mmCIF file of N, CA and C in Angstrom:
data_model
loop_
_atom_site.group_PDB
_atom_site.id
_atom_site.type_symbol
_atom_site.label_atom_id
_atom_site.label_comp_id
_atom_site.label_asym_id
_atom_site.label_seq_id
_atom_site.Cartn_x
_atom_site.Cartn_y
_atom_site.Cartn_z
ATOM 1 N N GLN A 282 7.247 2.020 19.738
ATOM 2 C CA GLN A 282 6.488 2.999 18.692
ATOM 3 C C GLN A 282 5.911 2.906 16.967
ATOM 4 N N VAL A 283 5.528 2.856 16.558
ATOM 5 C CA VAL A 283 4.314 2.335 15.275
ATOM 6 C C VAL A 283 5.281 2.362 13.770
ATOM 7 N N GLN A 284 5.974 2.273 13.236
ATOM 8 C CA GLN A 284 7.222 3.220 11.440
ATOM 9 C C GLN A 284 6.366 2.558 10.762
ATOM 10 N N LEU A 285 5.588 3.222 9.735
ATOM 11 C CA LEU A 285 5.368 2.814 8.458
ATOM 12 C C LEU A 285 6.395 3.286 7.512
ATOM 13 N N VAL A 286 7.360 2.511 6.628
ATOM 14 C CA VAL A 286 8.283 3.526 6.168
ATOM 15 C C VAL A 286 8.408 2.612 4.044
ATOM 16 N N GLU A 287 7.657 3.520 3.719
ATOM 17 C CA GLU A 287 7.466 3.484 2.408
ATOM 18 C C GLU A 287 8.909 3.365 1.216
ATOM 19 N N SER A 288 9.186 3.301 0.578
ATOM 20 C CA SER A 288 10.271 3.354 -0.583
ATOM 21 C C SER A 288 10.036 2.739 -2.446
ATOM 22 N N GLY A 289 10.541 3.453 -2.666
ATOM 23 C CA GLY A 289 10.456 2.793 -4.561
ATOM 24 C C GLY A 289 9.791 3.560 -4.906
ATOM 25 N N GLY A 290 9.731 4.752 -4.744
ATOM 26 C CA GLY A 290 8.451 5.820 -5.723
ATOM 27 C C GLY A 290 9.809 6.636 -6.745
ATOM 28 N N GLY A 291 8.893 6.616 -7.025
ATOM 29 C CA GLY A 291 10.040 7.552 -8.582
ATOM 30 C C GLY A 291 9.439 8.194 -9.751
ATOM 31 N N LEU A 292 10.119 8.040 -10.734
ATOM 32 C CA LEU A 292 9.624 8.852 -12.097
ATOM 33 C C LEU A 292 9.904 7.490 -12.672
ATOM 34 N N VAL A 293 8.872 7.234 -13.721
ATOM 35 C CA VAL A 293 8.484 6.041 -14.857
ATOM 36 C C VAL A 293 8.141 6.362 -15.815
ATOM 37 N N GLN A 294 8.631 6.590 -16.949
ATOM 38 C CA GLN A 294 6.952 6.069 -17.810
ATOM 39 C C GLN A 294 5.981 5.736 -18.019
ATOM 40 N N PRO A 295 5.358 6.409 -18.838
ATOM 41 C CA PRO A 295 3.835 5.143 -19.321
ATOM 42 C C PRO A 295 4.013 3.791 -19.560
ATOM 43 N N GLY A 296 3.666 2.723 -18.913
ATOM 44 C CA GLY A 296 3.704 1.089 -19.561
ATOM 45 C C GLY A 296 5.386 1.013 -18.313
ATOM 46 N N GLY A 297 6.351 1.655 -18.356
ATOM 47 C CA GLY A 297 7.074 0.795 -17.148
ATOM 48 C C GLY A 297 6.322 0.279 -16.317
ATOM 49 N N SER A 298 6.810 0.086 -14.842
ATOM 50 C CA SER A 298 6.554 -0.994 -13.507
ATOM 51 C C SER A 298 8.110 0.078 -12.226
ATOM 52 N N LEU A 299 7.165 -0.345 -11.082
ATOM 53 C CA LEU A 299 7.571 0.004 -9.460
ATOM 54 C C LEU A 299 6.952 -0.746 -8.957
ATOM 55 N N ARG A 300 8.673 -1.221 -8.130
ATOM 56 C CA ARG A 300 8.561 -2.072 -7.012
ATOM 57 C C ARG A 300 7.993 -0.921 -6.374
ATOM 58 N N LEU A 301 6.613 -0.602 -4.784
ATOM 59 C CA LEU A 301 6.954 -0.010 -4.226
ATOM 60 C C LEU A 301 6.427 -1.486 -2.601
ATOM 61 N N SER A 302 8.192 -0.508 -1.379
ATOM 62 C CA SER A 302 7.673 -1.762 -0.901
ATOM 63 C C SER A 302 7.502 -0.522 0.981
ATOM 64 N N CYS A 303 7.392 -1.609 1.887
ATOM 65 C CA CYS A 303 6.460 -0.516 3.323
ATOM 66 C C CYS A 303 7.074 -1.486 4.769
ATOM 67 N N ALA A 304 8.001 -0.938 5.098
ATOM 68 C CA ALA A 304 8.708 -2.271 5.994
ATOM 69 C C ALA A 304 8.072 -1.279 7.030
ATOM 70 N N ALA A 305 7.497 -2.646 8.214
ATOM 71 C CA ALA A 305 7.040 -2.383 9.907
ATOM 72 C C ALA A 305 7.753 -2.152 10.541
ATOM 73 N N SER A 306 7.350 -1.587 11.725
ATOM 74 C CA SER A 306 7.775 -1.960 13.237
ATOM 75 C C SER A 306 6.618 -1.437 13.968
ATOM 76 N N GLY A 307 7.379 -2.242 15.099
ATOM 77 C CA GLY A 307 6.581 -1.132 16.316
ATOM 78 C C GLY A 307 4.810 -1.916 16.537
ATOM 79 N N ILE A 308 4.941 -3.536 15.419
ATOM 80 C CA ILE A 308 3.208 -3.890 15.489
ATOM 81 C C ILE A 308 4.057 -5.380 15.386
ATOM 82 N N ILE A 309 2.667 -6.150 15.057
ATOM 83 C CA ILE A 309 2.750 -6.874 14.863
ATOM 84 C C ILE A 309 2.049 -7.318 13.693
ATOM 85 N N PHE A 310 3.730 -8.144 13.013
ATOM 86 C CA PHE A 310 2.855 -7.459 11.226
ATOM 87 C C PHE A 310 2.016 -8.637 10.944
ATOM 88 N N SER A 311 2.365 -10.155 11.467
ATOM 89 C CA SER A 311 1.417 -10.738 10.854
ATOM 90 C C SER A 311 -0.372 -10.164 10.786
ATOM 91 N N LEU A 312 -0.635 -10.094 12.027
ATOM 92 C CA LEU A 312 -1.961 -9.467 12.855
ATOM 93 C C LEU A 312 -2.539 -8.600 11.827
ATOM 94 N N ASN A 313 -1.878 -7.734 11.815
ATOM 95 C CA ASN A 313 -2.071 -6.820 11.228
ATOM 96 C C ASN A 313 -2.481 -7.020 9.063
ATOM 97 N N ASP A 314 -3.800 -6.242 9.016
ATOM 98 C CA ASP A 314 -3.805 -6.525 7.552
ATOM 99 C C ASP A 314 -3.232 -4.577 6.888
ATOM 100 N N MET A 315 -2.865 -5.274 5.586
ATOM 101 C CA MET A 315 -2.095 -3.792 4.897
ATOM 102 C C MET A 315 -2.623 -3.735 3.534
ATOM 103 N N GLY A 316 -2.634 -2.524 3.500
ATOM 104 C CA GLY A 316 -2.825 -1.512 2.144
ATOM 105 C C GLY A 316 -1.903 -1.246 1.669
ATOM 106 N N TRP A 317 -2.346 -0.788 0.618
ATOM 107 C CA TRP A 317 -1.966 0.125 -0.239
ATOM 108 C C TRP A 317 -2.791 1.575 -0.396
ATOM 109 N N TYR A 318 -2.747 2.498 -0.669
ATOM 110 C CA TYR A 318 -3.361 3.935 -0.936
ATOM 111 C C TYR A 318 -3.499 4.817 -1.412
ATOM 112 N N ARG A 319 -3.013 5.335 -1.998
ATOM 113 C CA ARG A 319 -2.807 6.855 -2.970
ATOM 114 C C ARG A 319 -3.993 7.915 -3.170
ATOM 115 N N GLN A 320 -3.140 8.877 -2.854
ATOM 116 C CA GLN A 320 -3.730 10.342 -3.384
ATOM 117 C C GLN A 320 -4.009 11.218 -4.201
ATOM 118 N N ALA A 321 -4.424 12.031 -5.561
ATOM 119 C CA ALA A 321 -3.676 12.327 -6.472
ATOM 120 C C ALA A 321 -4.319 13.945 -5.909
ATOM 121 N N PRO A 322 -2.905 14.822 -6.482
ATOM 122 C CA PRO A 322 -3.867 16.704 -5.922
ATOM 123 C C PRO A 322 -4.992 16.803 -6.795
ATOM 124 N N GLY A 323 -5.301 17.032 -5.776
ATOM 125 C CA GLY A 323 -7.110 16.822 -5.243
ATOM 126 C C GLY A 323 -8.034 16.113 -5.644
ATOM 127 N N LYS A 324 -7.479 15.236 -5.451
ATOM 128 C CA LYS A 324 -8.524 13.560 -5.307
ATOM 129 C C LYS A 324 -7.945 13.514 -3.425
ATOM 130 N N GLN A 325 -9.184 13.220 -3.050
ATOM 131 C CA GLN A 325 -9.198 12.040 -2.274
ATOM 132 C C GLN A 325 -8.935 10.417 -1.748
ATOM 133 N N ARG A 326 -7.939 10.594 -0.959
ATOM 134 C CA ARG A 326 -7.414 9.215 -0.842
ATOM 135 C C ARG A 326 -8.228 7.848 -1.741
ATOM 136 N N GLU A 327 -7.616 6.638 -1.455
ATOM 137 C CA GLU A 327 -8.576 5.683 -2.425
ATOM 138 C C GLU A 327 -7.504 4.590 -1.873
ATOM 139 N N LEU A 328 -8.541 3.340 -1.619
ATOM 140 C CA LEU A 328 -7.595 2.176 -1.592
ATOM 141 C C LEU A 328 -7.015 1.363 -3.107
ATOM 142 N N VAL A 329 -6.326 1.187 -3.151
ATOM 143 C CA VAL A 329 -5.417 0.743 -4.357
ATOM 144 C C VAL A 329 -5.349 -0.845 -3.819
ATOM 145 N N ALA A 330 -5.477 -1.764 -3.407
ATOM 146 C CA ALA A 330 -5.370 -2.668 -2.567
ATOM 147 C C ALA A 330 -5.042 -3.368 -1.211
ATOM 148 N N VAL A 331 -5.604 -4.407 -0.634
ATOM 149 C CA VAL A 331 -5.799 -4.794 0.642
ATOM 150 C C VAL A 331 -5.124 -6.281 0.203
ATOM 151 N N ILE A 332 -3.829 -6.632 1.574
ATOM 152 C CA ILE A 332 -3.634 -7.770 1.521
ATOM 153 C C ILE A 332 -3.722 -8.304 3.062
ATOM 154 N N THR A 333 -4.779 -9.569 3.509
ATOM 155 C CA THR A 333 -5.121 -9.238 5.004
ATOM 156 C C THR A 333 -4.087 -10.682 5.659
ATOM 157 N N THR A 334 -4.568 -11.056 6.795
ATOM 158 C CA THR A 334 -3.516 -11.119 7.774
ATOM 159 C C THR A 334 -3.468 -13.060 7.036
ATOM 160 N N ILE A 335 -4.619 -13.168 6.367
ATOM 161 C CA ILE A 335 -4.081 -14.740 5.683
ATOM 162 C C ILE A 335 -3.819 -14.742 4.142
ATOM 163 N N GLY A 336 -3.808 -13.605 4.025
ATOM 164 C CA GLY A 336 -3.081 -13.565 2.173
ATOM 165 C C GLY A 336 -4.020 -13.166 1.464
ATOM 166 N N SER A 337 -5.618 -12.830 1.911
ATOM 167 C CA SER A 337 -6.146 -12.505 0.707
ATOM 168 C C SER A 337 -6.763 -11.289 -0.287
ATOM 169 N N THR A 338 -6.446 -10.677 -1.170
ATOM 170 C CA THR A 338 -6.396 -9.910 -1.948
ATOM 171 C C THR A 338 -7.342 -8.894 -2.699
ATOM 172 N N ASN A 339 -7.907 -8.071 -2.306
ATOM 173 C CA ASN A 339 -8.500 -7.265 -2.907
ATOM 174 C C ASN A 339 -7.569 -5.591 -4.016
ATOM 175 N N TYR A 340 -8.200 -5.630 -4.842
ATOM 176 C CA TYR A 340 -8.076 -4.045 -5.698
ATOM 177 C C TYR A 340 -9.071 -3.350 -6.076
ATOM 178 N N ALA A 341 -8.179 -2.082 -6.467
ATOM 179 C CA ALA A 341 -9.451 -1.069 -6.871
ATOM 180 C C ALA A 341 -9.481 -1.538 -8.324
ATOM 181 N N ASP A 342 -11.109 -1.490 -8.489
ATOM 182 C CA ASP A 342 -10.708 -1.924 -10.303
ATOM 183 C C ASP A 342 -9.669 -1.193 -11.237
ATOM 184 N N SER A 343 -9.209 -0.058 -10.785
ATOM 185 C CA SER A 343 -8.614 0.518 -11.982
ATOM 186 C C SER A 343 -6.497 -0.106 -12.303
ATOM 187 N N VAL A 344 -7.102 -0.626 -11.179
ATOM 188 C CA VAL A 344 -5.160 -1.335 -11.174
ATOM 189 C C VAL A 344 -5.475 -4.053 -11.636
ATOM 190 N N LYS A 345 -5.736 -2.956 -11.503
ATOM 191 C CA LYS A 345 -7.050 -4.981 -11.061
ATOM 192 C C LYS A 345 -6.109 -5.941 -12.629
ATOM 193 N N VAL A 346 -4.955 -6.916 -12.458
ATOM 194 C CA VAL A 346 -4.588 -6.887 -13.289
ATOM 195 C C VAL A 346 -2.746 -6.042 -13.615
ATOM 196 N N ARG A 347 -2.718 -5.060 -13.584
ATOM 197 C CA ARG A 347 -1.438 -4.033 -12.954
ATOM 198 C C ARG A 347 -1.034 -4.130 -12.109
ATOM 199 N N PHE A 348 -1.898 -4.241 -10.948
ATOM 200 C CA PHE A 348 -0.710 -4.183 -10.092
ATOM 201 C C PHE A 348 -0.921 -5.641 -9.305
ATOM 202 N N THR A 349 0.043 -6.181 -8.135
ATOM 203 C CA THR A 349 0.065 -6.909 -7.169
ATOM 204 C C THR A 349 0.535 -7.049 -5.692
ATOM 205 N N ILE A 350 -0.225 -6.718 -4.799
ATOM 206 C CA ILE A 350 -0.070 -6.998 -3.504
ATOM 207 C C ILE A 350 0.720 -7.801 -3.003
ATOM 208 N N SER A 351 1.518 -7.953 -2.308
ATOM 209 C CA SER A 351 1.672 -8.718 -1.757
ATOM 210 C C SER A 351 2.631 -8.959 0.020
ATOM 211 N N ARG A 352 3.315 -9.661 0.914
ATOM 212 C CA ARG A 352 3.225 -9.231 2.077
ATOM 213 C C ARG A 352 4.716 -10.637 2.420
ATOM 214 N N ASP A 353 5.643 -9.381 2.979
ATOM 215 C CA ASP A 353 6.681 -11.156 3.933
ATOM 216 C C ASP A 353 6.374 -10.964 4.988
ATOM 217 N N ASN A 354 6.028 -11.590 5.911
ATOM 218 C CA ASN A 354 6.311 -11.790 7.665
ATOM 219 C C ASN A 354 6.789 -11.534 8.461
ATOM 220 N N ALA A 355 8.041 -12.594 7.635
ATOM 221 C CA ALA A 355 9.707 -12.382 8.093
ATOM 222 C C ALA A 355 10.181 -11.345 7.941
ATOM 223 N N LYS A 356 9.930 -10.557 7.374
ATOM 224 C CA LYS A 356 10.736 -9.152 6.710
ATOM 225 C C LYS A 356 9.764 -7.788 7.153
ATOM 226 N N ASN A 357 8.803 -8.248 7.993
ATOM 227 C CA ASN A 357 7.286 -7.120 9.004
ATOM 228 C C ASN A 357 7.369 -5.964 7.026
ATOM 229 N N THR A 358 7.434 -6.605 5.987
ATOM 230 C CA THR A 358 7.098 -5.956 4.562
ATOM 231 C C THR A 358 6.170 -6.480 3.993
ATOM 232 N N VAL A 359 5.225 -4.763 3.435
ATOM 233 C CA VAL A 359 4.227 -5.540 2.575
ATOM 234 C C VAL A 359 5.029 -4.801 1.151
ATOM 235 N N TYR A 360 4.313 -5.236 -0.153
ATOM 236 C CA TYR A 360 4.912 -4.715 -1.283
ATOM 237 C C TYR A 360 3.968 -4.402 -2.815
ATOM 238 N N LEU A 361 4.075 -3.157 -3.171
ATOM 239 C CA LEU A 361 3.377 -2.991 -4.274
ATOM 240 C C LEU A 361 4.124 -3.121 -5.975
ATOM 241 N N GLN A 362 3.705 -4.697 -6.959
ATOM 242 C CA GLN A 362 4.708 -4.778 -8.021
ATOM 243 C C GLN A 362 3.552 -4.348 -8.809
ATOM 244 N N MET A 363 4.130 -2.710 -9.486
ATOM 245 C CA MET A 363 3.182 -1.940 -10.329
ATOM 246 C C MET A 363 3.436 -1.750 -11.784
ATOM 247 N N ASN A 364 2.937 -2.731 -12.601
ATOM 248 C CA ASN A 364 2.829 -3.004 -14.746
ATOM 249 C C ASN A 364 1.799 -2.110 -14.944
ATOM 250 N N SER A 365 2.773 -2.065 -16.128
ATOM 251 C CA SER A 365 1.902 -1.088 -16.969
ATOM 252 C C SER A 365 1.410 -0.032 -16.736
ATOM 253 N N LEU A 366 2.157 0.538 -16.370
ATOM 254 C CA LEU A 366 1.789 2.475 -15.315
ATOM 255 C C LEU A 366 1.111 3.067 -16.042
ATOM 256 N N LYS A 367 0.142 4.281 -15.822
ATOM 257 C CA LYS A 367 -0.212 4.984 -16.440
ATOM 258 C C LYS A 367 -0.436 6.342 -15.854
ATOM 259 N N PRO A 368 -0.674 7.227 -16.864
ATOM 260 C CA PRO A 368 -0.467 9.053 -16.655
ATOM 261 C C PRO A 368 -1.330 8.633 -14.779
ATOM 262 N N GLU A 369 -2.265 8.436 -14.871
ATOM 263 C CA GLU A 369 -3.010 8.703 -14.067
ATOM 264 C C GLU A 369 -3.129 8.041 -13.200
ATOM 265 N N ASP A 370 -2.236 6.742 -12.796
ATOM 266 C CA ASP A 370 -1.943 6.565 -11.331
ATOM 267 C C ASP A 370 -0.475 7.205 -10.919
ATOM 268 N N THR A 371 -0.640 8.109 -11.641
ATOM 269 C CA THR A 371 0.591 9.386 -10.284
ATOM 270 C C THR A 371 -0.424 9.676 -8.966
ATOM 271 N N ALA A 372 0.494 9.737 -8.163
ATOM 272 C CA ALA A 372 -0.477 10.181 -6.677
ATOM 273 C C ALA A 372 1.361 9.865 -5.680
ATOM 274 N N VAL A 373 0.773 9.910 -4.842
ATOM 275 C CA VAL A 373 1.539 9.580 -3.331
ATOM 276 C C VAL A 373 0.656 7.977 -3.143
ATOM 277 N N TYR A 374 1.638 7.402 -2.416
ATOM 278 C CA TYR A 374 1.325 6.390 -2.473
ATOM 279 C C TYR A 374 1.771 5.689 -0.857
ATOM 280 N N TYR A 375 0.077 4.945 0.050
ATOM 281 C CA TYR A 375 0.676 4.982 1.530
ATOM 282 C C TYR A 375 0.586 3.563 2.202
ATOM 283 N N CYS A 376 1.012 3.947 3.128
ATOM 284 C CA CYS A 376 1.244 1.856 3.022
ATOM 285 C C CYS A 376 -0.153 2.249 4.582
ATOM 286 N N ASN A 377 -0.610 1.154 4.550
ATOM 287 C CA ASN A 377 -1.652 1.477 5.418
ATOM 288 C C ASN A 377 -1.657 0.202 6.140
ATOM 289 N N ALA A 378 -1.317 -0.156 7.548
ATOM 290 C CA ALA A 378 -1.944 -1.317 8.658
ATOM 291 C C ALA A 378 -3.095 -0.822 9.373
ATOM 292 N N LYS A 379 -3.822 -2.000 9.477
ATOM 293 C CA LYS A 379 -4.604 -1.772 9.825
ATOM 294 C C LYS A 379 -4.870 -3.232 10.570
ATOM 295 N N ARG A 380 -5.785 -3.173 12.711
ATOM 296 C CA ARG A 380 -5.672 -4.482 13.319
ATOM 297 C C ARG A 380 -7.376 -3.673 13.787
ATOM 298 N N ASN A 381 -7.872 -5.416 14.404
ATOM 299 C CA ASN A 381 -8.960 -5.185 14.962
ATOM 300 C C ASN A 381 -8.221 -5.832 16.448
ATOM 301 N N ARG A 382 -8.790 -5.413 17.549
ATOM 302 C CA ARG A 382 -7.992 -5.991 18.703
ATOM 303 C C ARG A 382 -8.650 -5.185 19.571
ATOM 304 N N LEU A 383 -10.076 -6.019 20.196
ATOM 305 C CA LEU A 383 -10.871 -5.988 21.755
ATOM 306 C C LEU A 383 -11.381 -5.426 20.953
ATOM 307 N N GLY A 384 -12.433 -5.099 19.684
ATOM 308 C CA GLY A 384 -13.714 -4.641 19.191
ATOM 309 C C GLY A 384 -12.585 -3.050 19.063
ATOM 310 N N PHE A 385 -11.413 -2.618 18.951
ATOM 311 C CA PHE A 385 -11.418 -1.116 18.643
ATOM 312 C C PHE A 385 -10.495 -2.037 17.261
ATOM 313 N N TRP A 386 -10.293 -0.722 16.676
ATOM 314 C CA TRP A 386 -9.672 -0.930 14.855
ATOM 315 C C TRP A 386 -8.310 -0.062 15.482
ATOM 316 N N TYR A 387 -7.489 -0.516 15.066
ATOM 317 C CA TYR A 387 -5.797 0.357 15.086
ATOM 318 C C TYR A 387 -5.015 0.458 13.887
ATOM 319 N N ASP A 388 -5.169 1.674 13.221
ATOM 320 C CA ASP A 388 -5.145 2.014 11.877
ATOM 321 C C ASP A 388 -3.529 3.025 12.071
ATOM 322 N N TYR A 389 -2.794 2.349 11.420
ATOM 323 C CA TYR A 389 -1.235 2.819 10.760
ATOM 324 C C TYR A 389 -1.842 4.034 9.734
ATOM 325 N N TRP A 390 -0.505 5.213 9.488
ATOM 326 C CA TRP A 390 -0.301 5.635 8.303
ATOM 327 C C TRP A 390 1.581 5.693 8.198
ATOM 328 N N GLY A 391 2.103 5.151 7.085
ATOM 329 C CA GLY A 391 3.492 5.868 6.467
ATOM 330 C C GLY A 391 3.206 6.834 5.897
ATOM 331 N N GLN A 392 3.980 7.924 5.706
ATOM 332 C CA GLN A 392 4.535 9.496 5.093
ATOM 333 C C GLN A 392 4.640 9.649 4.135
ATOM 334 N N GLY A 393 4.259 7.852 2.872
ATOM 335 C CA GLY A 393 3.909 8.118 1.729
ATOM 336 C C GLY A 393 4.710 8.040 0.318
ATOM 337 N N THR A 394 4.478 7.331 -0.516
ATOM 338 C CA THR A 394 5.934 8.253 -1.216
ATOM 339 C C THR A 394 5.286 8.188 -3.352
ATOM 340 N N GLN A 395 6.351 8.873 -3.588
ATOM 341 C CA GLN A 395 5.169 9.897 -4.736
ATOM 342 C C GLN A 395 5.972 8.890 -5.869
ATOM 343 N N VAL A 396 4.655 9.047 -6.672
ATOM 344 C CA VAL A 396 4.907 7.808 -7.980
ATOM 345 C C VAL A 396 4.810 8.974 -9.213
ATOM 346 N N THR A 397 5.379 8.939 -9.815
ATOM 347 C CA THR A 397 5.581 10.248 -11.019
ATOM 348 C C THR A 397 5.388 9.130 -12.576
ATOM 349 N N VAL A 398 3.835 8.434 -12.992
ATOM 350 C CA VAL A 398 4.618 8.709 -14.903
ATOM 351 C C VAL A 398 3.976 9.764 -15.339
ATOM 352 N N SER A 399 5.241 9.482 -16.397
ATOM 353 C CA SER A 399 4.518 10.407 -17.665
ATOM 354 C C SER A 399 6.267 10.765 -17.841
ATOM 355 N N THR A 400 5.954 11.367 -19.741
ATOM 356 C CA THR A 400 6.919 11.004 -20.550
ATOM 357 C C THR A 400 8.122 11.897 -20.352
#
């Protein structure tokens, strides 16, 4: 059974920092591209950052420079370091694991963790 468990969300003031973690089980973690997505109230889910199996990264323009995605294959964990947080970063953040195996995409999601940026 695949499980992606996010942690590290919470309430933070503008300009503050948070570090999200996503612990994976039930998958061969090193063979999966890992990503963070977010969904704000009334908006569609959007990509925040992705890190591939070989460590290549990609970020949404809105978070470039401020956010950093990383992975620890030994711990089956992906991280999202979020600095200089803004109120518009408020959303539920979801962890995603994605793998193409024999032509089929396998796509898994965590339950989400709330990030609120407010005074």
